[in-house]
PDB file of C-alpha atoms in Angstrom:
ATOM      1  CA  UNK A   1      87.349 116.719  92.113  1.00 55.00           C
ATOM      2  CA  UNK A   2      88.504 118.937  94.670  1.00 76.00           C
ATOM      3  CA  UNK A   3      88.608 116.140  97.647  1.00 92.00           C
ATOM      4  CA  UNK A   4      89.359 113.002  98.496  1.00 95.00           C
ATOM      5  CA  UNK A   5      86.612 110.078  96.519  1.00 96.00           C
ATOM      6  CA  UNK A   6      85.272 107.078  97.382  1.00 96.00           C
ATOM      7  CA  UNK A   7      83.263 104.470  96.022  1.00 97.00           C
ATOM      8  CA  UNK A   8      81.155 102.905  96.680  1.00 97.00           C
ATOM      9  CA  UNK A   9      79.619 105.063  99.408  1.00 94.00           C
ATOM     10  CA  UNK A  10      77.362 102.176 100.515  1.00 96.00           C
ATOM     11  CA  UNK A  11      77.682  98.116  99.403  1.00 97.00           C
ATOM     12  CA  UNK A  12      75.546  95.286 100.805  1.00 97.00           C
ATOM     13  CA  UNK A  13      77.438  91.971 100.400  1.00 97.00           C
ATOM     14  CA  UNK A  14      76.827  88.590 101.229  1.00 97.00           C
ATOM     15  CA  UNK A  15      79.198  86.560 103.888  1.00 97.00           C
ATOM     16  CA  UNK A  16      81.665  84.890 101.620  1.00 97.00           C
ATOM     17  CA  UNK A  17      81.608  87.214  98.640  1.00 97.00           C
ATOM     18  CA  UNK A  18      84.383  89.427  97.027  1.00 97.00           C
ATOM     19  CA  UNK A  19      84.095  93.095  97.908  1.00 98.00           C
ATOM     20  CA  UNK A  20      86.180  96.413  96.465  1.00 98.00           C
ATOM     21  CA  UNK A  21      86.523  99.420  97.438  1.00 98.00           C
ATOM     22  CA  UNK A  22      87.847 102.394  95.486  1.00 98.00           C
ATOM     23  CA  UNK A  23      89.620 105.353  97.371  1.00 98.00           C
ATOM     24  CA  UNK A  24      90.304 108.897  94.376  1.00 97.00           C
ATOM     25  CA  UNK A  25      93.351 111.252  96.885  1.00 96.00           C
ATOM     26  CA  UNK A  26      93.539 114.832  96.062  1.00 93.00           C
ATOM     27  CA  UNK A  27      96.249 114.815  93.023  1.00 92.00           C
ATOM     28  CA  UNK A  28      99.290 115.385  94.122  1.00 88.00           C
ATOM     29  CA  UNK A  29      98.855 114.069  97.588  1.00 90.00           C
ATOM     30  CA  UNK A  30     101.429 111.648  98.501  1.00 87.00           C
ATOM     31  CA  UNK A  31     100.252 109.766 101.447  1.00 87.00           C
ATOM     32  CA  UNK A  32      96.990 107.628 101.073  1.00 91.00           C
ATOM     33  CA  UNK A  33      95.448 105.975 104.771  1.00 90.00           C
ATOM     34  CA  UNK A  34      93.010 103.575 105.030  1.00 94.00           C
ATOM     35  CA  UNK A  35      90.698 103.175 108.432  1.00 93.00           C
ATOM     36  CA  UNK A  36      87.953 101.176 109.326  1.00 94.00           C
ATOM     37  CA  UNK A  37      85.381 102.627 111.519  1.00 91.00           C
ATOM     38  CA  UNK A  38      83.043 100.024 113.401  1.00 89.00           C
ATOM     39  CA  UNK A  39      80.269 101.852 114.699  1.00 84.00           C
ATOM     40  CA  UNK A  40      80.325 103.960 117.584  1.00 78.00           C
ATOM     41  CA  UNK A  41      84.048 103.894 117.745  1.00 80.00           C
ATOM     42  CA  UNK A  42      87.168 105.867 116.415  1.00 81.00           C
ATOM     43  CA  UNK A  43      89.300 104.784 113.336  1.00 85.00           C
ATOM     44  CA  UNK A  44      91.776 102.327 113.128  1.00 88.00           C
ATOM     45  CA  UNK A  45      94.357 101.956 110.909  1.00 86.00           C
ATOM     46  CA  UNK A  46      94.779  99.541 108.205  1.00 92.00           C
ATOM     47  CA  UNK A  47      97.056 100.230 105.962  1.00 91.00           C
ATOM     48  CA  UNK A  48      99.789 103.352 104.572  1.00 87.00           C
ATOM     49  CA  UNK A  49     101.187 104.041 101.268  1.00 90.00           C
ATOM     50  CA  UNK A  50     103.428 106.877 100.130  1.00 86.00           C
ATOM     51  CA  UNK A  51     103.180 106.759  96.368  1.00 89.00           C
ATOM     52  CA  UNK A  52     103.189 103.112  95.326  1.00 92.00           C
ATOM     53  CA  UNK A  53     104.914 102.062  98.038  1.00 90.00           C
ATOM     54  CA  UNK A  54     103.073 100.329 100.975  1.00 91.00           C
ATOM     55  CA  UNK A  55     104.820 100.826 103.928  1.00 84.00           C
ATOM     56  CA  UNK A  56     102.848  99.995 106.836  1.00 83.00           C
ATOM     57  CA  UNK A  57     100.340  97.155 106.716  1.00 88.00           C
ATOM     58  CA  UNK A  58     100.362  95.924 110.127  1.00 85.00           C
ATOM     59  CA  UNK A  59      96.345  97.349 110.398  1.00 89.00           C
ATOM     60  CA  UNK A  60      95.170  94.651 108.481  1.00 93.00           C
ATOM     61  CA  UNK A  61      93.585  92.588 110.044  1.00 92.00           C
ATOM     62  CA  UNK A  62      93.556  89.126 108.278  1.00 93.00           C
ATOM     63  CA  UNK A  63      95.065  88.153 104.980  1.00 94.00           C
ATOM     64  CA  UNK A  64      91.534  88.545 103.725  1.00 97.00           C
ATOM     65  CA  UNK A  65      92.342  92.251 103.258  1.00 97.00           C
ATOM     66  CA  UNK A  66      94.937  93.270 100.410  1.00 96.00           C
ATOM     67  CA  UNK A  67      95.338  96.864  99.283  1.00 97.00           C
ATOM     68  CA  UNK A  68      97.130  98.396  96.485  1.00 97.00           C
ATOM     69  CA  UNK A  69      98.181 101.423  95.145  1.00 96.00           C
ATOM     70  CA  UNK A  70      99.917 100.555  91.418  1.00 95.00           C
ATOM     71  CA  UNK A  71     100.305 104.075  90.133  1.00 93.00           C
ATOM     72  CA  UNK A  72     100.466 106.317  92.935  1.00 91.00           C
ATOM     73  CA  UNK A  73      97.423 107.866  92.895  1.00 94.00           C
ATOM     74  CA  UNK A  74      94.048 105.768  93.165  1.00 97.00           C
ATOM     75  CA  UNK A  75      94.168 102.461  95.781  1.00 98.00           C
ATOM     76  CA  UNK A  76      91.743  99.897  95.991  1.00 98.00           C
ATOM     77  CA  UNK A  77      90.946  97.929  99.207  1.00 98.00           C
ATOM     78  CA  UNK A  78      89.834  94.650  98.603  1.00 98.00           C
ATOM     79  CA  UNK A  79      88.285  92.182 101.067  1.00 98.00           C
ATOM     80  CA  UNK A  80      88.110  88.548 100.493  1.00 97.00           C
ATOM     81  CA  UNK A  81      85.722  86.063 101.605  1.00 97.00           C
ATOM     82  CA  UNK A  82      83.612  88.505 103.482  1.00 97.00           C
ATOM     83  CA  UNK A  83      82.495  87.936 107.095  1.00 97.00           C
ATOM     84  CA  UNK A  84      80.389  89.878 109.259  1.00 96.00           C
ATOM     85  CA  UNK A  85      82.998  91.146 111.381  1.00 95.00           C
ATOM     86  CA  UNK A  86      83.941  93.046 108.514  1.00 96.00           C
ATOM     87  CA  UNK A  87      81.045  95.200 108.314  1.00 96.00           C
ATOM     88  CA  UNK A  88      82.237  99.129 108.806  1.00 96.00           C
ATOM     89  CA  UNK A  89      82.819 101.929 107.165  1.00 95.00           C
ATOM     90  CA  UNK A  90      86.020 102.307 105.715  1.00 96.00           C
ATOM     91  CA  UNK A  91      87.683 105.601 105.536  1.00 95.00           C
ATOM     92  CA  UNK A  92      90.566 106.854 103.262  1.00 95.00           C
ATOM     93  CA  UNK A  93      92.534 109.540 104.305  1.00 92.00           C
ATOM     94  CA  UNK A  94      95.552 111.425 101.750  1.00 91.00           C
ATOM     95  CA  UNK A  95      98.033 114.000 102.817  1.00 86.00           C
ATOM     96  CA  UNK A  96     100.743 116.017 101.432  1.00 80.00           C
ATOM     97  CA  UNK A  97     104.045 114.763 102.840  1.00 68.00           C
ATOM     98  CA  UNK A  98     107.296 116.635 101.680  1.00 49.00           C
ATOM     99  CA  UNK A  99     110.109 114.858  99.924  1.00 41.00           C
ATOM    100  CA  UNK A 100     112.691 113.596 102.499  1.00 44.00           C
ATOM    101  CA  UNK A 101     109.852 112.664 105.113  1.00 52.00           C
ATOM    102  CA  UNK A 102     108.245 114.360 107.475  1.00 56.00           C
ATOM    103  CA  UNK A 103     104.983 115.133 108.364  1.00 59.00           C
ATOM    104  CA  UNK A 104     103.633 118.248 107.310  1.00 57.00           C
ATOM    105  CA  UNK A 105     100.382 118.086 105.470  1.00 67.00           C
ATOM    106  CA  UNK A 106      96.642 118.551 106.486  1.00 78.00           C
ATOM    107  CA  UNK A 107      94.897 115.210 106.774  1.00 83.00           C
ATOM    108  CA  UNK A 108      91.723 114.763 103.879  1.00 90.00           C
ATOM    109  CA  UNK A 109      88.864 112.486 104.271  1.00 91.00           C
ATOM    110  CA  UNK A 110      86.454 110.901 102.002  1.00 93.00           C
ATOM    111  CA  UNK A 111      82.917 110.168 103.744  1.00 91.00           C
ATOM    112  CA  UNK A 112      83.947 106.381 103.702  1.00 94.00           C
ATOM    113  CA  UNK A 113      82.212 103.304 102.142  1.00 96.00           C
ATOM    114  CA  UNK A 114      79.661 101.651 104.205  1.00 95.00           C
ATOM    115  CA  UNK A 115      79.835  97.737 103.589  1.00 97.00           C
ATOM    116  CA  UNK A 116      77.439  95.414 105.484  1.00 97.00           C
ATOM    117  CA  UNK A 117      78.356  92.042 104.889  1.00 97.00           C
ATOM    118  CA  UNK A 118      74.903  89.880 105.231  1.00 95.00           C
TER     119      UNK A 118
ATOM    120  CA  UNK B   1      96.273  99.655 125.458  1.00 61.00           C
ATOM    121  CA  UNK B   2      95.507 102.771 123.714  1.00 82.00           C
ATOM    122  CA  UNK B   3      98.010 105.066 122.266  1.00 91.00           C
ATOM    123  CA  UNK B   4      94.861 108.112 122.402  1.00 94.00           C
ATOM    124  CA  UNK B   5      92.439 108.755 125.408  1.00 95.00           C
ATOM    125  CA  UNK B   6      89.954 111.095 125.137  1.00 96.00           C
ATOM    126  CA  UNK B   7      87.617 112.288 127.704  1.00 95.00           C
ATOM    127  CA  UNK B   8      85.308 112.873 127.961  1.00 96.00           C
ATOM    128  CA  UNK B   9      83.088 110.210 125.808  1.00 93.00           C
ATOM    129  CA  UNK B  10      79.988 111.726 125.922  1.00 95.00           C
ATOM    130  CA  UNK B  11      79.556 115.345 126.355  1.00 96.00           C
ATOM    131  CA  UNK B  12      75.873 117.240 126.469  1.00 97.00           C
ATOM    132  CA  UNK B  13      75.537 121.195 126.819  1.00 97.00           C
ATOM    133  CA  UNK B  14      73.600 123.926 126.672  1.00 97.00           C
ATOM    134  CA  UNK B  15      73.494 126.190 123.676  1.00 97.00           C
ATOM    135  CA  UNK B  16      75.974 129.001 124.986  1.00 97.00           C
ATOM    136  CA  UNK B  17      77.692 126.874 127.414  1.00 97.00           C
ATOM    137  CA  UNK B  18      81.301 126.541 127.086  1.00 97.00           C
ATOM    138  CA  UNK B  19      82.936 123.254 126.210  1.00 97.00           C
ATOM    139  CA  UNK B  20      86.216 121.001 126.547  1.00 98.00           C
ATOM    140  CA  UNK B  21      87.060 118.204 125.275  1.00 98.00           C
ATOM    141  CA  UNK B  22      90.802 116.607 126.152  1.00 98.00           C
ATOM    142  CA  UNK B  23      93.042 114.215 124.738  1.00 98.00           C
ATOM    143  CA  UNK B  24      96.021 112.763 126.106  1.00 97.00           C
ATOM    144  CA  UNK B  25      98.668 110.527 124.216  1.00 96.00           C
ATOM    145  CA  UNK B  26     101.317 108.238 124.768  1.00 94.00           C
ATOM    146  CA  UNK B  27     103.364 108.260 121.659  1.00 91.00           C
ATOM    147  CA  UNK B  28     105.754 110.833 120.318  1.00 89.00           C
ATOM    148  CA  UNK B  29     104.668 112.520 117.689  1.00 89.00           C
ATOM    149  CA  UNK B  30     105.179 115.340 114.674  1.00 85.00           C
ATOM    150  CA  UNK B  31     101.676 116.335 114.335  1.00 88.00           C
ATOM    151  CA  UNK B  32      97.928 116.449 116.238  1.00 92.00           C
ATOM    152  CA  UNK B  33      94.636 116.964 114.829  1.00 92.00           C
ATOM    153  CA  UNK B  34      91.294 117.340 115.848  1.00 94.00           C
ATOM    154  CA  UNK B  35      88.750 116.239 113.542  1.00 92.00           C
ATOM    155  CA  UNK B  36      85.001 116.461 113.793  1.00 92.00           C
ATOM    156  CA  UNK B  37      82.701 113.828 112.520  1.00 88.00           C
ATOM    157  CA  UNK B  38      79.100 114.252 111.938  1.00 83.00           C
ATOM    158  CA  UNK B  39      76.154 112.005 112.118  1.00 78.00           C
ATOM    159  CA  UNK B  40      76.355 109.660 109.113  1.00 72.00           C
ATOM    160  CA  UNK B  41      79.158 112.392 107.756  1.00 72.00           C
ATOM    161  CA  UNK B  42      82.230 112.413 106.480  1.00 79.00           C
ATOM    162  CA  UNK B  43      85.926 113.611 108.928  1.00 85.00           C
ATOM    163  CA  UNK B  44      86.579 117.172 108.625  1.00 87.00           C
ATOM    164  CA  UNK B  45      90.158 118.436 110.058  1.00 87.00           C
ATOM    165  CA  UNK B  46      89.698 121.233 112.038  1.00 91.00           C
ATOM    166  CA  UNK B  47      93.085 121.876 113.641  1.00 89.00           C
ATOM    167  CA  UNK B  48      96.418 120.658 113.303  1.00 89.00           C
ATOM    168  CA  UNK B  49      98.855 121.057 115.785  1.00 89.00           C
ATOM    169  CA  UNK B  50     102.362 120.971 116.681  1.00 88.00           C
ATOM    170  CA  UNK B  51     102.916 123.230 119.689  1.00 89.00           C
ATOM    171  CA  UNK B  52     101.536 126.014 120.963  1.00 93.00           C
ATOM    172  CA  UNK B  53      97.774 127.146 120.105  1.00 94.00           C
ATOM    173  CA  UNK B  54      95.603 127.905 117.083  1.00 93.00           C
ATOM    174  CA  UNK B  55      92.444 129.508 116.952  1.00 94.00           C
ATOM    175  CA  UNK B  56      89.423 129.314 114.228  1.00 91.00           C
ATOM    176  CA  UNK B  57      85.822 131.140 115.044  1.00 94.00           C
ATOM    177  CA  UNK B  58      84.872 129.671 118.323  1.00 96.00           C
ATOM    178  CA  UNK B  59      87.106 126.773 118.305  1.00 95.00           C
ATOM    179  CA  UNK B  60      90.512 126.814 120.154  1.00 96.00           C
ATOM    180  CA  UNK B  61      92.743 123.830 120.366  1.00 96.00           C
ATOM    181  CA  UNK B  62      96.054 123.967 122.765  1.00 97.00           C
ATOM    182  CA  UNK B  63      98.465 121.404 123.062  1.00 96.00           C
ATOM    183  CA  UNK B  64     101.590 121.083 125.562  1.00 96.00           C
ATOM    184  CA  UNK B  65     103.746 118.744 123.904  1.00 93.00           C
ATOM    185  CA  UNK B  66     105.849 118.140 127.620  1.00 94.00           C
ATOM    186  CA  UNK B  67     102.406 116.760 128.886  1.00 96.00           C
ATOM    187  CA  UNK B  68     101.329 114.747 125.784  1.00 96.00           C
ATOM    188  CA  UNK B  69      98.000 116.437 126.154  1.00 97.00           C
ATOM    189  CA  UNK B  70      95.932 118.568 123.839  1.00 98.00           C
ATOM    190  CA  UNK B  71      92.244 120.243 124.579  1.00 98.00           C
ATOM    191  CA  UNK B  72      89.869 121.169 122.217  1.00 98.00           C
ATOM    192  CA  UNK B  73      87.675 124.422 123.417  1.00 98.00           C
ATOM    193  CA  UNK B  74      84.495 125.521 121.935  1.00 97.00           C
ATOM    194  CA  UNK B  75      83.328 129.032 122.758  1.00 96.00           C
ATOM    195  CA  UNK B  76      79.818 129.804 123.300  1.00 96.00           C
ATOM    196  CA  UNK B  77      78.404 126.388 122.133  1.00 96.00           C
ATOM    197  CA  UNK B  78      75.268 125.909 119.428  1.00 96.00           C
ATOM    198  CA  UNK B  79      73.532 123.069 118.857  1.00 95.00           C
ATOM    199  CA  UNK B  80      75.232 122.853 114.781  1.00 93.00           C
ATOM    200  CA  UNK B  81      78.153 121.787 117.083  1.00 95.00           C
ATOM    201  CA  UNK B  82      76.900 118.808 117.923  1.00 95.00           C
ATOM    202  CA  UNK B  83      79.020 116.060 116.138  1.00 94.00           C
ATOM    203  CA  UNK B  84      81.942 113.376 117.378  1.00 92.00           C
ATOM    204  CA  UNK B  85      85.473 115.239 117.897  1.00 94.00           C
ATOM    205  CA  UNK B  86      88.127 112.834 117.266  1.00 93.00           C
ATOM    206  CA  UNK B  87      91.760 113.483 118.234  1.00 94.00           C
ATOM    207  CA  UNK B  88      94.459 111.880 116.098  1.00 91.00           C
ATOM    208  CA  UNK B  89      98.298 112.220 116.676  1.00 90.00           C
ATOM    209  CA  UNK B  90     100.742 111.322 113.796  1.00 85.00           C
ATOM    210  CA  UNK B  91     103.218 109.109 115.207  1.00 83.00           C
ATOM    211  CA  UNK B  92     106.927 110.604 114.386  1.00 80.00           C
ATOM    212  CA  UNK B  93     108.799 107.164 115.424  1.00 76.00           C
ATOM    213  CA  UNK B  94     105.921 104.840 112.240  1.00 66.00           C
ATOM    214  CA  UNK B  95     104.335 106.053 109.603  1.00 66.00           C
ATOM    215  CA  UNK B  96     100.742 106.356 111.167  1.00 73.00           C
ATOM    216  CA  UNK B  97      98.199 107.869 112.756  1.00 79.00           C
ATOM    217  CA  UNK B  98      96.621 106.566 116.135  1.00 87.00           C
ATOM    218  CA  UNK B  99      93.165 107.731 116.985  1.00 87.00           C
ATOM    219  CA  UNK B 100      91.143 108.635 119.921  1.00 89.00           C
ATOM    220  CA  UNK B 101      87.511 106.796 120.082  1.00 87.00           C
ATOM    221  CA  UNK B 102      85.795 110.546 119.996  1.00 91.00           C
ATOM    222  CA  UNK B 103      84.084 112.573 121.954  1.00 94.00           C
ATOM    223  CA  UNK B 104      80.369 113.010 121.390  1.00 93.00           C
ATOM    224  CA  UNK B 105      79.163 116.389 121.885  1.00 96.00           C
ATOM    225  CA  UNK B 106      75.199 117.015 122.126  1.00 96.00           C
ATOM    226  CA  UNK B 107      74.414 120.939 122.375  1.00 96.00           C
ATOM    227  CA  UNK B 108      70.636 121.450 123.239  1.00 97.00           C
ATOM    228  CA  UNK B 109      69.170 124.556 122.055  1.00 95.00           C
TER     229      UNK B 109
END
């Protein structure tokens, strides 16, 4: 597809379980964000990876959370032991950055998985 | 403390009605966007900035890099407008972005 994909766009969990969630960047986008969005406030970072490489996790909030990014292109957050708090939508974001750093690129969205953790 | 302020939080307008929303940051920074979020929707980029001003339709964003502040202008407002604007600055000293809580914009026909 043309855009960034996510999935699931909606998952109902129950406090304790296993959750993960699947974030598809435009191919050939380098940088891949992850957010979570409580309700009725702005993003906040989680997590950054340029290619494989992870190089800012200091969003995360507990060791619960563990992201990944193996080949490059699709990541995966995944949420252990799911508690309430961690109901939100999470967003991933993916943007072109050019060799050598700097920021160039538009910023892409998905619409974001809902999880509501029961 | 927060690295993005935005004000104002809740914005409501009559169709027609000129509107501005502001953002002010603390952080250096290589890039700005505004982004516009709607009701159970996905983020959509509308500008990005790095000086100066840019212009799309009947939006206008400026930003004056000296001040660390950006606006976001909407020219004769319609209630399709009405969504959360959310300005996000792209941190040129980490490898993030920081993000203002939003504005929410209600245009009334």
């Amino acid at each position: 597809g043309a855009g960034v994909s996510q999935s699931p766009r909606y998952k109902v969990a129950k406090r304790g379980q296993d959750v993960a969630l699947r974030c598809d960047p435009i191919s050939g986008h380098v940088s891949l964000f992850w957010y979570q969005q409580a309700l009725g406030q702005g993003p906040e970072f989680l997590t950054y990876f340029q290619n494989e490489a992870q190089l800012d996790k200091s969003g995360l909030p507990s060791d619960r959370f563990f992201a990944e990014r193996p080949e490059g292109s699709v990541s995966t957050l995944k949420i252990q032991r799911t508690q309430q708090e961690d109901s939100a939508v999470y967003l991933c974001a993916s943007s072109l950055i050019l060799a050598g750093g700097g920021y160039t690129g538009e910023l892409f969205f998905g619409e974001g998985s809902r999880l509501t953790v029961l | 403390k927060n690295e993005v302020e935005q004000s104002p939080q809740n914005l409501t307008a009559q169709e027609g009605e000129f509107i501005t929303i502001n953002c002010s940051y603390s952080v250096g920074i290589s890039a700005l966007h505004w982004l516009q979020q709607h009701p159970g929707g996905g983020i959509v980029s509308l500008f990005m900035l790095s000086s100066g001003k840019k212009k799309h339709g009947r939006l206008i964003a400026t930003i004056n890099i000296q001040e660390k502040h950006s606006s976001l202008h909407i020219t004769a407002s319609h209630p399709r407008d009405s969504a959360v604007y959310i300005c996000a600055v792209f941190s040129n000293t980490g490898n993030q972005f920081y993000f203002g809580t939003g504005t929410s914009l209600t245009v009334i026909p």
